[in-house]
């Protein structure tokens, strides 16, 4: 992004790198057997190991290592032959042992990249590293008793920190990168991507420099942002704040700032520590990780089809547009739902249109994801079969579908219960047509005088009087014959 300051001022370039914390979908913590279930009563999922009490020994969660390798392979990173855990020493109220077990000089994944779709093309964003670490606990300040508390259930939860190069140039690019990465980790099944619960959150390192300069400016870290909208707002505020600082002759301070979504501003949290401030040293209670090559290949073989490949296949296999393929692969669950409908006999293009319009509209209105949908792929395919064999019209199908969505009922049951079978009987429809024409003498005279557009009026009246159950094609056929000179 090129950020222009006010008139007569210097033009600046924004430089952004993101550090994303993805909470891994393991049932137990990084170094002990405590549960990672979200929402449990405070301090009910803790043990001496995840609290780092004297004399205890951590044990690495194999599943977490597998998930880290899975991500590394998906982004073309180098999986280290040997990586090592380290103690990162600092004091926080929610980190009782006084250090966090993380990785420092030998991360498990190095390098790699992510292709990010932007308006007008794609951008390859380089990754520096991805490393395993444990999460800290959580401070609670809003219980209502005027005091602060600490919940340590989260302490020890496995995280994969994914660090990008400073390749991003605007808040829009940062959001696009985050959405792409979130989509990937969910597809890989290693993170649920739930930003509200904090299982996918990011720190943004933001700086500015005069346009054309090769030298990086002083970066400011925006800490723990957990929504795409807040990321965009926080970066845009911070960029303008830094421009204002520079233009007024002040220097940018390297620090960590928090975004206040209520006021829409960033505020200083602490001066930014450098690595040496953390006094990293190798974790003495854990041996280095050395994943066998055969295991890495086994993980590679088990990787699911990734979003980009799935989009290309949907377009080629089902004849979908790029837009349709992108929408339907927006989540792995949605893509699987669509393919299940097609496998059950649903027509590929019609099923795509129906899911993107009727189904997603209802889900969005209710704030639900596809996993919560009560209409099974088999039931939706059966609805298409009812339209195909003429039992119901497309219009009635929408009514039937809404009932299916609300109740989970089968389409034929809804049609039978509500008497929605399509009327195709020529005699029955001819009687309705005769009555409509008899009740519309003025419109009939205008039609016979050349006002052809009134044909649609007559069709609409027939559909109205049959409560939408008339076969539209049959109505058109009979009406044309009836109005013929």
Tab-separated table of C-alpha atoms in Angstrom:
chain	number	residue	atom	x	y	z
A	1	UNK	CA	0.000	0.000	0.000
A	2	UNK	CA	1.191	3.443	-0.749
A	3	UNK	CA	0.032	5.800	1.936
A	4	UNK	CA	-0.039	9.433	1.028
A	5	UNK	CA	0.105	11.942	3.813
A	6	UNK	CA	-1.716	15.221	3.530
A	7	UNK	CA	-0.800	17.711	0.841
A	8	UNK	CA	2.859	18.848	0.722
A	9	UNK	CA	3.841	15.942	2.972
A	10	UNK	CA	6.002	12.943	2.123
A	11	UNK	CA	4.459	9.840	0.599
A	12	UNK	CA	5.050	6.727	2.658
A	13	UNK	CA	5.067	3.027	2.100
A	14	UNK	CA	3.539	0.753	4.714
A	15	UNK	CA	5.459	-2.358	5.746
A	16	UNK	CA	3.654	-5.132	7.600
A	17	UNK	CA	4.691	-8.540	8.870
A	18	UNK	CA	2.319	-10.791	10.768
A	19	UNK	CA	2.881	-13.280	13.553
A	20	UNK	CA	-0.095	-15.612	13.756
A	21	UNK	CA	-0.808	-17.848	16.721
A	22	UNK	CA	-2.835	-20.887	15.685
A	23	UNK	CA	-4.076	-23.014	18.572
A	24	UNK	CA	-3.606	-26.621	17.547
A	25	UNK	CA	-6.569	-29.001	17.638
A	26	UNK	CA	-5.096	-31.454	20.071
A	27	UNK	CA	-7.154	-32.905	22.901
A	28	UNK	CA	-4.348	-32.459	25.414
A	29	UNK	CA	-1.822	-29.745	26.110
A	30	UNK	CA	1.630	-29.292	24.616
A	31	UNK	CA	3.598	-30.952	27.403
A	32	UNK	CA	1.054	-32.738	29.634
A	33	UNK	CA	-2.225	-34.621	29.480
A	34	UNK	CA	-4.515	-31.794	30.643
A	35	UNK	CA	-7.566	-31.151	28.472
A	36	UNK	CA	-7.675	-28.212	26.039
A	37	UNK	CA	-11.488	-27.958	26.071
A	38	UNK	CA	-12.598	-24.337	25.751
A	39	UNK	CA	-15.031	-22.827	28.237
A	40	UNK	CA	-14.481	-25.111	31.229
A	41	UNK	CA	-14.669	-23.696	34.750
A	42	UNK	CA	-11.591	-21.660	35.614
A	43	UNK	CA	-8.508	-23.553	36.750
A	44	UNK	CA	-10.059	-27.012	36.316
A	45	UNK	CA	-7.662	-28.068	33.544
A	46	UNK	CA	-4.295	-27.600	35.197
A	47	UNK	CA	-1.606	-29.836	36.632
A	48	UNK	CA	1.900	-29.426	38.026
A	49	UNK	CA	3.408	-29.956	34.549
A	50	UNK	CA	1.573	-27.179	32.716
A	51	UNK	CA	2.239	-24.900	35.652
A	52	UNK	CA	5.952	-25.757	35.539
A	53	UNK	CA	6.210	-26.647	39.200
A	54	UNK	CA	9.583	-27.806	40.547
A	55	UNK	CA	10.503	-31.400	39.824
A	56	UNK	CA	8.019	-32.052	37.014
A	57	UNK	CA	9.042	-33.152	33.507
A	58	UNK	CA	7.249	-32.058	30.329
A	59	UNK	CA	6.542	-34.579	27.551
A	60	UNK	CA	6.092	-33.370	23.958
A	61	UNK	CA	2.652	-33.881	22.412
A	62	UNK	CA	3.309	-35.971	19.272
A	63	UNK	CA	0.071	-34.807	17.657
A	64	UNK	CA	1.127	-31.164	17.952
A	65	UNK	CA	4.409	-31.945	16.213
A	66	UNK	CA	2.523	-33.751	13.456
A	67	UNK	CA	0.251	-30.716	12.980
A	68	UNK	CA	3.248	-28.380	12.741
A	69	UNK	CA	4.800	-30.595	10.076
A	70	UNK	CA	1.476	-30.721	8.247
A	71	UNK	CA	1.431	-26.916	8.034
A	72	UNK	CA	5.079	-26.805	7.011
A	73	UNK	CA	4.547	-29.217	4.142
A	74	UNK	CA	1.471	-27.320	2.951
A	75	UNK	CA	3.388	-24.032	2.700
A	76	UNK	CA	6.525	-25.561	1.126
A	77	UNK	CA	8.609	-24.940	4.231
A	78	UNK	CA	11.739	-26.861	5.182
A	79	UNK	CA	11.024	-29.319	7.979
A	80	UNK	CA	14.047	-29.189	10.227
A	81	UNK	CA	15.965	-32.420	10.741
A	82	UNK	CA	16.495	-31.269	14.279
A	83	UNK	CA	14.637	-28.579	16.170
A	84	UNK	CA	14.813	-27.661	19.790
A	85	UNK	CA	12.657	-26.166	22.507
A	86	UNK	CA	13.866	-23.246	24.559
A	87	UNK	CA	12.837	-21.401	27.670
A	88	UNK	CA	11.690	-17.859	26.992
A	89	UNK	CA	11.981	-16.080	30.273
A	90	UNK	CA	9.624	-13.316	31.304
A	91	UNK	CA	7.153	-12.583	34.028
A	92	UNK	CA	3.425	-12.247	33.514
A	93	UNK	CA	0.657	-12.785	36.075
A	94	UNK	CA	-0.786	-15.529	33.838
A	95	UNK	CA	2.517	-17.379	33.451
A	96	UNK	CA	3.267	-18.661	36.947
A	97	UNK	CA	6.434	-20.572	36.152
A	98	UNK	CA	8.117	-17.432	34.834
A	99	UNK	CA	9.046	-18.831	31.436
A	100	UNK	CA	7.332	-20.103	28.337
A	101	UNK	CA	8.517	-23.216	26.531
A	102	UNK	CA	8.902	-22.132	22.920
A	103	UNK	CA	11.340	-22.599	20.069
A	104	UNK	CA	14.009	-20.066	19.257
A	105	UNK	CA	17.074	-20.658	17.128
A	106	UNK	CA	15.937	-24.056	15.799
A	107	UNK	CA	12.237	-23.911	14.807
A	108	UNK	CA	10.511	-26.935	13.361
A	109	UNK	CA	9.558	-25.182	10.075
A	110	UNK	CA	11.678	-22.672	8.175
A	111	UNK	CA	10.844	-20.692	5.035
A	112	UNK	CA	7.946	-21.416	2.718
A	113	UNK	CA	5.322	-19.161	1.246
A	114	UNK	CA	1.625	-18.542	0.880
A	115	UNK	CA	-0.124	-17.468	-2.327
A	116	UNK	CA	-2.657	-14.766	-1.455
A	117	UNK	CA	-5.453	-13.758	-3.825
A	118	UNK	CA	-5.776	-9.987	-4.194
A	119	UNK	CA	-7.817	-7.801	-6.489
A	120	UNK	CA	-6.241	-8.173	-9.876
A	121	UNK	CA	-3.983	-11.147	-9.138
A	122	UNK	CA	-2.105	-13.029	-6.476
A	123	UNK	CA	0.824	-12.207	-4.212
A	124	UNK	CA	3.349	-14.645	-2.806
A	125	UNK	CA	3.994	-13.840	0.842
A	126	UNK	CA	7.175	-15.370	2.202
A	127	UNK	CA	7.208	-17.111	5.562
A	128	UNK	CA	10.176	-16.906	7.879
A	129	UNK	CA	9.355	-19.707	10.254
A	130	UNK	CA	6.690	-21.619	12.144
A	131	UNK	CA	7.483	-22.856	15.605
A	132	UNK	CA	5.768	-24.708	18.413
A	133	UNK	CA	5.157	-23.219	21.814
A	134	UNK	CA	2.765	-23.304	24.724
A	135	UNK	CA	0.197	-20.649	25.490
A	136	UNK	CA	0.058	-18.662	28.714
A	137	UNK	CA	-3.010	-18.410	30.970
A	138	UNK	CA	-5.554	-15.649	30.930
A	139	UNK	CA	-6.125	-12.648	33.180
A	140	UNK	CA	-9.758	-11.919	34.027
A	141	UNK	CA	-10.627	-8.324	34.831
A	142	UNK	CA	-14.355	-8.241	34.114
A	143	UNK	CA	-15.924	-10.693	36.553
A	144	UNK	CA	-17.662	-7.845	38.327
A	145	UNK	CA	-16.171	-7.965	41.780
A	146	UNK	CA	-13.709	-5.184	41.107
A	147	UNK	CA	-10.752	-7.521	41.333
A	148	UNK	CA	-8.532	-9.258	38.796
A	149	UNK	CA	-8.278	-13.053	38.587
A	150	UNK	CA	-6.172	-15.569	36.707
A	151	UNK	CA	-7.505	-18.599	34.806
A	152	UNK	CA	-4.723	-21.036	33.961
A	153	UNK	CA	-6.777	-23.498	31.924
A	154	UNK	CA	-5.137	-22.134	28.766
A	155	UNK	CA	-1.596	-22.410	30.166
A	156	UNK	CA	0.235	-25.090	28.204
A	157	UNK	CA	-2.196	-25.184	25.251
A	158	UNK	CA	-0.216	-25.938	22.062
A	159	UNK	CA	0.312	-23.063	19.651
A	160	UNK	CA	1.929	-22.873	16.257
A	161	UNK	CA	3.353	-19.396	15.688
A	162	UNK	CA	3.584	-18.655	11.966
A	163	UNK	CA	5.791	-15.668	11.149
A	164	UNK	CA	5.589	-13.927	7.789
A	165	UNK	CA	8.240	-11.786	6.148
A	166	UNK	CA	7.453	-8.043	6.045
A	167	UNK	CA	5.967	-8.469	2.566
A	168	UNK	CA	2.552	-6.937	3.157
A	169	UNK	CA	1.935	-3.350	2.071
A	170	UNK	CA	-1.569	-2.489	3.243
A	171	UNK	CA	-4.251	-3.418	5.724
A	172	UNK	CA	-6.200	-5.066	2.894
A	173	UNK	CA	-3.226	-7.262	2.025
A	174	UNK	CA	-2.801	-8.171	5.687
A	175	UNK	CA	-6.452	-9.205	5.960
A	176	UNK	CA	-6.265	-11.212	2.720
A	177	UNK	CA	-3.162	-13.014	4.002
A	178	UNK	CA	-4.848	-13.786	7.313
A	179	UNK	CA	-7.967	-15.137	5.622
A	180	UNK	CA	-5.860	-17.333	3.360
A	181	UNK	CA	-3.838	-18.675	6.271
A	182	UNK	CA	-6.943	-19.279	8.365
A	183	UNK	CA	-8.565	-21.149	5.492
A	184	UNK	CA	-5.447	-23.290	5.162
A	185	UNK	CA	-5.121	-24.286	8.825
A	186	UNK	CA	-8.815	-25.197	8.949
A	187	UNK	CA	-8.485	-27.266	5.765
A	188	UNK	CA	-5.492	-29.024	7.265
A	189	UNK	CA	-7.547	-29.850	10.339
A	190	UNK	CA	-4.904	-28.457	12.666
A	191	UNK	CA	-6.814	-25.420	14.015
A	192	UNK	CA	-10.502	-24.536	14.228
A	193	UNK	CA	-9.772	-20.936	13.178
A	194	UNK	CA	-12.140	-19.608	15.828
A	195	UNK	CA	-11.080	-16.000	16.262
A	196	UNK	CA	-13.720	-15.163	18.873
A	197	UNK	CA	-12.308	-17.803	21.222
A	198	UNK	CA	-8.758	-16.691	20.408
A	199	UNK	CA	-7.649	-19.903	18.752
A	200	UNK	CA	-6.517	-17.916	15.707
A	201	UNK	CA	-5.078	-14.504	16.520
A	202	UNK	CA	-2.267	-12.332	15.294
A	203	UNK	CA	0.306	-9.733	16.173
A	204	UNK	CA	1.008	-7.193	13.444
A	205	UNK	CA	4.417	-5.560	13.085
A	206	UNK	CA	3.796	-2.234	11.379
A	207	UNK	CA	6.224	0.420	10.154
A	208	UNK	CA	6.393	3.114	7.519
A	209	UNK	CA	9.193	4.391	5.322
A	210	UNK	CA	9.456	7.122	2.692
A	211	UNK	CA	8.257	5.843	-0.647
A	212	UNK	CA	11.230	4.432	-2.580
A	213	UNK	CA	13.359	3.849	0.510
A	214	UNK	CA	14.908	0.412	1.022
A	215	UNK	CA	15.461	0.944	4.738
A	216	UNK	CA	12.867	-0.328	7.159
A	217	UNK	CA	11.383	2.090	9.643
A	218	UNK	CA	11.015	1.400	13.354
A	219	UNK	CA	8.355	-1.238	13.744
A	220	UNK	CA	5.555	-1.218	16.256
A	221	UNK	CA	3.897	-4.439	17.339
A	222	UNK	CA	0.103	-4.511	17.571
A	223	UNK	CA	-0.659	-7.334	19.977
A	224	UNK	CA	-3.318	-10.064	20.030
A	225	UNK	CA	-5.851	-8.938	17.430
A	226	UNK	CA	-8.606	-11.480	16.970
A	227	UNK	CA	-10.831	-10.305	14.120
A	228	UNK	CA	-10.242	-9.406	10.495
A	229	UNK	CA	-12.069	-6.110	10.962
A	230	UNK	CA	-9.960	-5.138	13.945
A	231	UNK	CA	-6.767	-6.022	12.082
A	232	UNK	CA	-7.721	-3.651	9.302
A	233	UNK	CA	-8.756	-0.850	11.644
A	234	UNK	CA	-5.730	-1.250	13.925
A	235	UNK	CA	-3.238	-1.170	11.067
A	236	UNK	CA	-4.851	1.819	9.386
A	237	UNK	CA	-4.904	3.778	12.634
A	238	UNK	CA	-1.312	2.845	13.427
A	239	UNK	CA	-0.040	3.802	9.976
A	240	UNK	CA	-1.612	7.234	10.212
A	241	UNK	CA	-0.332	7.663	13.783
A	242	UNK	CA	3.204	6.921	12.666
A	243	UNK	CA	2.929	9.317	9.724
A	244	UNK	CA	1.684	12.045	12.049
A	245	UNK	CA	4.567	11.342	14.439
A	246	UNK	CA	7.180	11.572	11.709
A	247	UNK	CA	5.655	14.609	10.053
A	248	UNK	CA	5.615	16.449	13.378
A	249	UNK	CA	9.292	15.717	13.923
A	250	UNK	CA	8.883	12.995	16.523
A	251	UNK	CA	10.511	9.591	16.396
A	252	UNK	CA	8.746	6.256	16.330
A	253	UNK	CA	9.344	4.257	19.499
A	254	UNK	CA	9.780	0.482	19.184
A	255	UNK	CA	7.026	-0.780	21.411
A	256	UNK	CA	4.072	-3.093	21.752
A	257	UNK	CA	0.657	-1.464	21.469
A	258	UNK	CA	-2.876	-2.714	22.030
A	259	UNK	CA	-5.836	-1.876	19.819
A	260	UNK	CA	-8.904	-0.470	21.554
A	261	UNK	CA	-11.844	-1.294	19.264
A	262	UNK	CA	-14.201	0.964	21.209
A	263	UNK	CA	-12.123	4.063	20.562
A	264	UNK	CA	-10.522	2.802	17.360
A	265	UNK	CA	-7.012	3.665	18.543
A	266	UNK	CA	-3.824	1.882	19.520
A	267	UNK	CA	-2.295	2.541	22.928
A	268	UNK	CA	1.138	1.778	24.303
A	269	UNK	CA	1.369	-1.464	26.308
A	270	UNK	CA	5.105	-1.776	26.859
A	271	UNK	CA	8.381	-1.052	25.163
A	272	UNK	CA	9.264	-3.834	22.747
A	273	UNK	CA	11.676	-6.379	24.096
A	274	UNK	CA	14.506	-7.735	21.983
A	275	UNK	CA	15.335	-11.430	21.916
A	276	UNK	CA	18.222	-11.021	24.348
A	277	UNK	CA	15.813	-9.608	26.909
A	278	UNK	CA	14.125	-12.982	27.117
A	279	UNK	CA	17.318	-14.811	28.073
A	280	UNK	CA	16.500	-17.772	25.860
A	281	UNK	CA	18.276	-20.994	26.701
A	282	UNK	CA	17.657	-24.589	25.597
A	283	UNK	CA	14.916	-26.315	27.559
A	284	UNK	CA	16.909	-28.798	29.677
A	285	UNK	CA	13.995	-31.166	30.247
A	286	UNK	CA	13.261	-31.881	26.567
A	287	UNK	CA	15.442	-33.611	24.025
A	288	UNK	CA	15.708	-32.084	20.528
A	289	UNK	CA	12.985	-33.021	18.044
A	290	UNK	CA	14.212	-35.174	15.168
A	291	UNK	CA	11.173	-36.322	13.174
A	292	UNK	CA	12.032	-39.390	11.064
A	293	UNK	CA	11.939	-38.850	7.312
A	294	UNK	CA	9.510	-41.740	6.908
A	295	UNK	CA	7.081	-40.080	9.306
A	296	UNK	CA	7.293	-36.773	7.429
A	297	UNK	CA	6.521	-38.587	4.187
A	298	UNK	CA	3.600	-40.351	5.833
A	299	UNK	CA	2.232	-36.963	6.889
A	300	UNK	CA	2.805	-35.578	3.397
A	301	UNK	CA	0.867	-38.466	1.882
A	302	UNK	CA	-2.009	-37.838	4.251
A	303	UNK	CA	-2.381	-34.131	3.440
A	304	UNK	CA	-5.890	-33.235	2.281
A	305	UNK	CA	-6.586	-31.498	-0.994
A	306	UNK	CA	-5.698	-27.861	-0.339
A	307	UNK	CA	-7.977	-24.907	-1.133
A	308	UNK	CA	-6.209	-23.717	-4.289
A	309	UNK	CA	-6.155	-27.202	-5.827
A	310	UNK	CA	-9.761	-27.801	-4.826
A	311	UNK	CA	-10.886	-24.555	-6.483
A	312	UNK	CA	-9.186	-25.544	-9.733
A	313	UNK	CA	-10.724	-29.012	-9.617
A	314	UNK	CA	-14.219	-27.688	-8.903
A	315	UNK	CA	-13.980	-25.409	-11.931
A	316	UNK	CA	-12.732	-28.210	-14.191
A	317	UNK	CA	-14.819	-31.104	-12.873
A	318	UNK	CA	-18.137	-29.353	-12.305
A	319	UNK	CA	-17.916	-26.574	-14.872
A	320	UNK	CA	-18.166	-23.856	-12.233
A	321	UNK	CA	-17.023	-20.281	-12.630
A	322	UNK	CA	-13.999	-19.104	-10.704
A	323	UNK	CA	-16.292	-17.168	-8.389
A	324	UNK	CA	-18.556	-20.153	-7.704
A	325	UNK	CA	-15.579	-22.424	-7.063
A	326	UNK	CA	-14.115	-19.877	-4.653
A	327	UNK	CA	-17.345	-19.544	-2.672
A	328	UNK	CA	-17.943	-23.278	-2.461
A	329	UNK	CA	-14.404	-23.973	-1.279
A	330	UNK	CA	-14.598	-21.180	1.285
A	331	UNK	CA	-14.450	-23.860	3.923
A	332	UNK	CA	-13.575	-27.526	3.756
A	333	UNK	CA	-16.944	-28.439	5.265
A	334	UNK	CA	-18.871	-26.429	2.673
A	335	UNK	CA	-16.893	-27.971	-0.173
A	336	UNK	CA	-17.536	-31.449	1.184
A	337	UNK	CA	-21.245	-30.683	1.532
A	338	UNK	CA	-21.456	-29.544	-2.080
A	339	UNK	CA	-19.670	-32.612	-3.394
A	340	UNK	CA	-21.886	-34.868	-1.286
A	341	UNK	CA	-24.994	-33.297	-2.874
A	342	UNK	CA	-23.580	-33.962	-6.342
A	343	UNK	CA	-22.669	-37.542	-5.423
A	344	UNK	CA	-26.276	-38.059	-4.299
A	345	UNK	CA	-27.462	-37.049	-7.767
A	346	UNK	CA	-27.839	-33.285	-7.462
A	347	UNK	CA	-27.071	-31.431	-10.711
A	348	UNK	CA	-23.647	-29.782	-10.319
A	349	UNK	CA	-24.440	-26.267	-11.518
A	350	UNK	CA	-27.949	-26.083	-10.038
A	351	UNK	CA	-26.683	-27.437	-6.717
A	352	UNK	CA	-23.932	-24.815	-6.682
A	353	UNK	CA	-26.423	-22.022	-7.321
A	354	UNK	CA	-28.842	-23.331	-4.707
A	355	UNK	CA	-26.210	-23.690	-2.006
A	356	UNK	CA	-24.736	-20.241	-2.678
A	357	UNK	CA	-28.101	-18.486	-2.741
A	358	UNK	CA	-30.815	-20.284	-0.786
A	359	UNK	CA	-28.740	-22.230	1.725
A	360	UNK	CA	-26.025	-19.709	2.541
A	361	UNK	CA	-28.627	-16.940	2.812
A	362	UNK	CA	-30.440	-18.841	5.555
A	363	UNK	CA	-27.224	-19.817	7.321
A	364	UNK	CA	-25.898	-16.268	7.213
A	365	UNK	CA	-29.171	-14.883	8.541
A	366	UNK	CA	-28.915	-17.267	11.487
A	367	UNK	CA	-25.172	-16.752	11.939
A	368	UNK	CA	-24.518	-20.462	11.409
A	369	UNK	CA	-21.905	-22.471	9.560
A	370	UNK	CA	-22.618	-25.354	7.204
A	371	UNK	CA	-21.864	-27.858	9.964
A	372	UNK	CA	-25.076	-26.757	11.697
A	373	UNK	CA	-27.264	-27.253	8.603
A	374	UNK	CA	-30.168	-29.665	9.176
A	375	UNK	CA	-30.640	-30.361	5.472
A	376	UNK	CA	-28.522	-33.371	4.573
A	377	UNK	CA	-26.869	-33.587	1.143
A	378	UNK	CA	-29.129	-36.560	0.388
A	379	UNK	CA	-32.250	-34.523	1.210
A	380	UNK	CA	-31.151	-31.602	-0.942
A	381	UNK	CA	-30.474	-33.957	-3.845
A	382	UNK	CA	-33.974	-35.390	-3.328
A	383	UNK	CA	-35.400	-31.881	-3.575
A	384	UNK	CA	-33.733	-31.470	-6.977
A	385	UNK	CA	-35.255	-34.794	-8.045
A	386	UNK	CA	-38.747	-33.499	-7.166
A	387	UNK	CA	-38.154	-30.451	-9.369
A	388	UNK	CA	-36.731	-32.598	-12.145
A	389	UNK	CA	-39.699	-34.979	-12.281
A	390	UNK	CA	-42.208	-32.134	-12.161
A	391	UNK	CA	-43.624	-32.852	-8.714
A	392	UNK	CA	-42.913	-29.276	-7.602
A	393	UNK	CA	-41.954	-26.061	-9.340
A	394	UNK	CA	-38.796	-24.118	-8.631
A	395	UNK	CA	-40.814	-21.548	-6.751
A	396	UNK	CA	-42.506	-24.139	-4.548
A	397	UNK	CA	-39.104	-25.764	-4.011
A	398	UNK	CA	-37.958	-22.652	-2.176
A	399	UNK	CA	-40.916	-22.961	0.200
A	400	UNK	CA	-40.184	-26.641	0.713
A	401	UNK	CA	-36.507	-25.948	1.300
A	402	UNK	CA	-37.184	-23.377	3.998
A	403	UNK	CA	-39.274	-25.948	5.854
A	404	UNK	CA	-36.517	-28.527	5.425
A	405	UNK	CA	-33.990	-26.020	6.767
A	406	UNK	CA	-36.092	-25.216	9.836
A	407	UNK	CA	-37.168	-28.765	10.701
A	408	UNK	CA	-34.782	-31.162	8.972
A	409	UNK	CA	-37.773	-32.843	7.287
A	410	UNK	CA	-37.469	-34.746	4.003
A	411	UNK	CA	-38.722	-32.852	0.931
A	412	UNK	CA	-41.375	-35.380	-0.094
A	413	UNK	CA	-42.801	-35.277	3.436
A	414	UNK	CA	-43.018	-31.473	3.325
A	415	UNK	CA	-44.708	-31.561	-0.090
A	416	UNK	CA	-47.252	-34.142	1.084
A	417	UNK	CA	-47.977	-32.432	4.396
A	418	UNK	CA	-48.531	-29.014	2.841
A	419	UNK	CA	-50.236	-30.200	-0.340
A	420	UNK	CA	-47.618	-28.553	-2.554
A	421	UNK	CA	-47.624	-31.009	-5.453
A	422	UNK	CA	-47.349	-29.154	-8.727
A	423	UNK	CA	-50.533	-28.883	-10.800
A	424	UNK	CA	-49.895	-30.029	-14.367
A	425	UNK	CA	-53.349	-31.310	-15.281
A	426	UNK	CA	-54.384	-29.482	-18.480
A	427	UNK	CA	-58.068	-29.501	-17.621
A	428	UNK	CA	-57.570	-28.105	-14.154
A	429	UNK	CA	-55.226	-25.390	-15.379
A	430	UNK	CA	-57.480	-24.483	-18.335
A	431	UNK	CA	-60.339	-23.848	-15.912
A	432	UNK	CA	-58.187	-21.473	-13.882
A	433	UNK	CA	-57.023	-19.703	-17.040
A	434	UNK	CA	-60.599	-19.222	-18.228
A	435	UNK	CA	-61.550	-17.746	-14.875
A	436	UNK	CA	-58.567	-15.351	-14.894
A	437	UNK	CA	-59.454	-14.092	-18.381
A	438	UNK	CA	-63.075	-13.701	-17.427
A	439	UNK	CA	-62.124	-11.646	-14.392
A	440	UNK	CA	-59.741	-9.421	-16.378
A	441	UNK	CA	-61.742	-8.012	-19.322
A	442	UNK	CA	-59.862	-4.724	-19.414
A	443	UNK	CA	-56.440	-6.423	-19.519
A	444	UNK	CA	-57.684	-8.929	-22.073
A	445	UNK	CA	-58.866	-6.131	-24.380
A	446	UNK	CA	-55.509	-4.338	-24.038
A	447	UNK	CA	-53.670	-7.564	-24.795
A	448	UNK	CA	-55.706	-8.180	-27.901
A	449	UNK	CA	-54.982	-4.575	-28.928
A	450	UNK	CA	-51.278	-5.343	-28.969
A	451	UNK	CA	-50.095	-4.904	-25.369
A	452	UNK	CA	-48.133	-8.181	-25.320
A	453	UNK	CA	-46.529	-7.536	-21.947
A	454	UNK	CA	-49.852	-8.390	-20.289
A	455	UNK	CA	-49.155	-12.051	-21.037
A	456	UNK	CA	-47.000	-12.078	-17.917
A	457	UNK	CA	-49.868	-10.565	-15.941
A	458	UNK	CA	-52.135	-13.467	-16.879
A	459	UNK	CA	-49.433	-16.024	-15.966
A	460	UNK	CA	-48.969	-14.321	-12.623
A	461	UNK	CA	-52.698	-14.417	-11.915
A	462	UNK	CA	-52.816	-18.148	-12.634
A	463	UNK	CA	-49.853	-18.786	-10.374
A	464	UNK	CA	-51.434	-16.663	-7.659
A	465	UNK	CA	-54.754	-18.483	-7.801
A	466	UNK	CA	-53.031	-21.872	-7.636
A	467	UNK	CA	-50.852	-20.663	-4.757
A	468	UNK	CA	-47.757	-21.134	-6.891
A	469	UNK	CA	-48.492	-24.805	-7.546
A	470	UNK	CA	-49.266	-24.500	-11.261
A	471	UNK	CA	-46.677	-25.903	-13.647
A	472	UNK	CA	-45.279	-22.693	-15.197
A	473	UNK	CA	-44.358	-24.341	-18.483
A	474	UNK	CA	-47.816	-25.871	-18.810
A	475	UNK	CA	-49.480	-22.564	-17.939
A	476	UNK	CA	-47.495	-20.783	-20.644
A	477	UNK	CA	-48.386	-23.441	-23.185
A	478	UNK	CA	-52.116	-23.400	-22.401
A	479	UNK	CA	-52.324	-19.629	-22.129
A	480	UNK	CA	-50.651	-19.087	-25.500
A	481	UNK	CA	-53.125	-21.457	-27.088
A	482	UNK	CA	-56.052	-19.779	-25.341
A	483	UNK	CA	-54.994	-16.265	-26.442
A	484	UNK	CA	-54.089	-17.189	-29.980
A	485	UNK	CA	-55.992	-15.155	-32.597
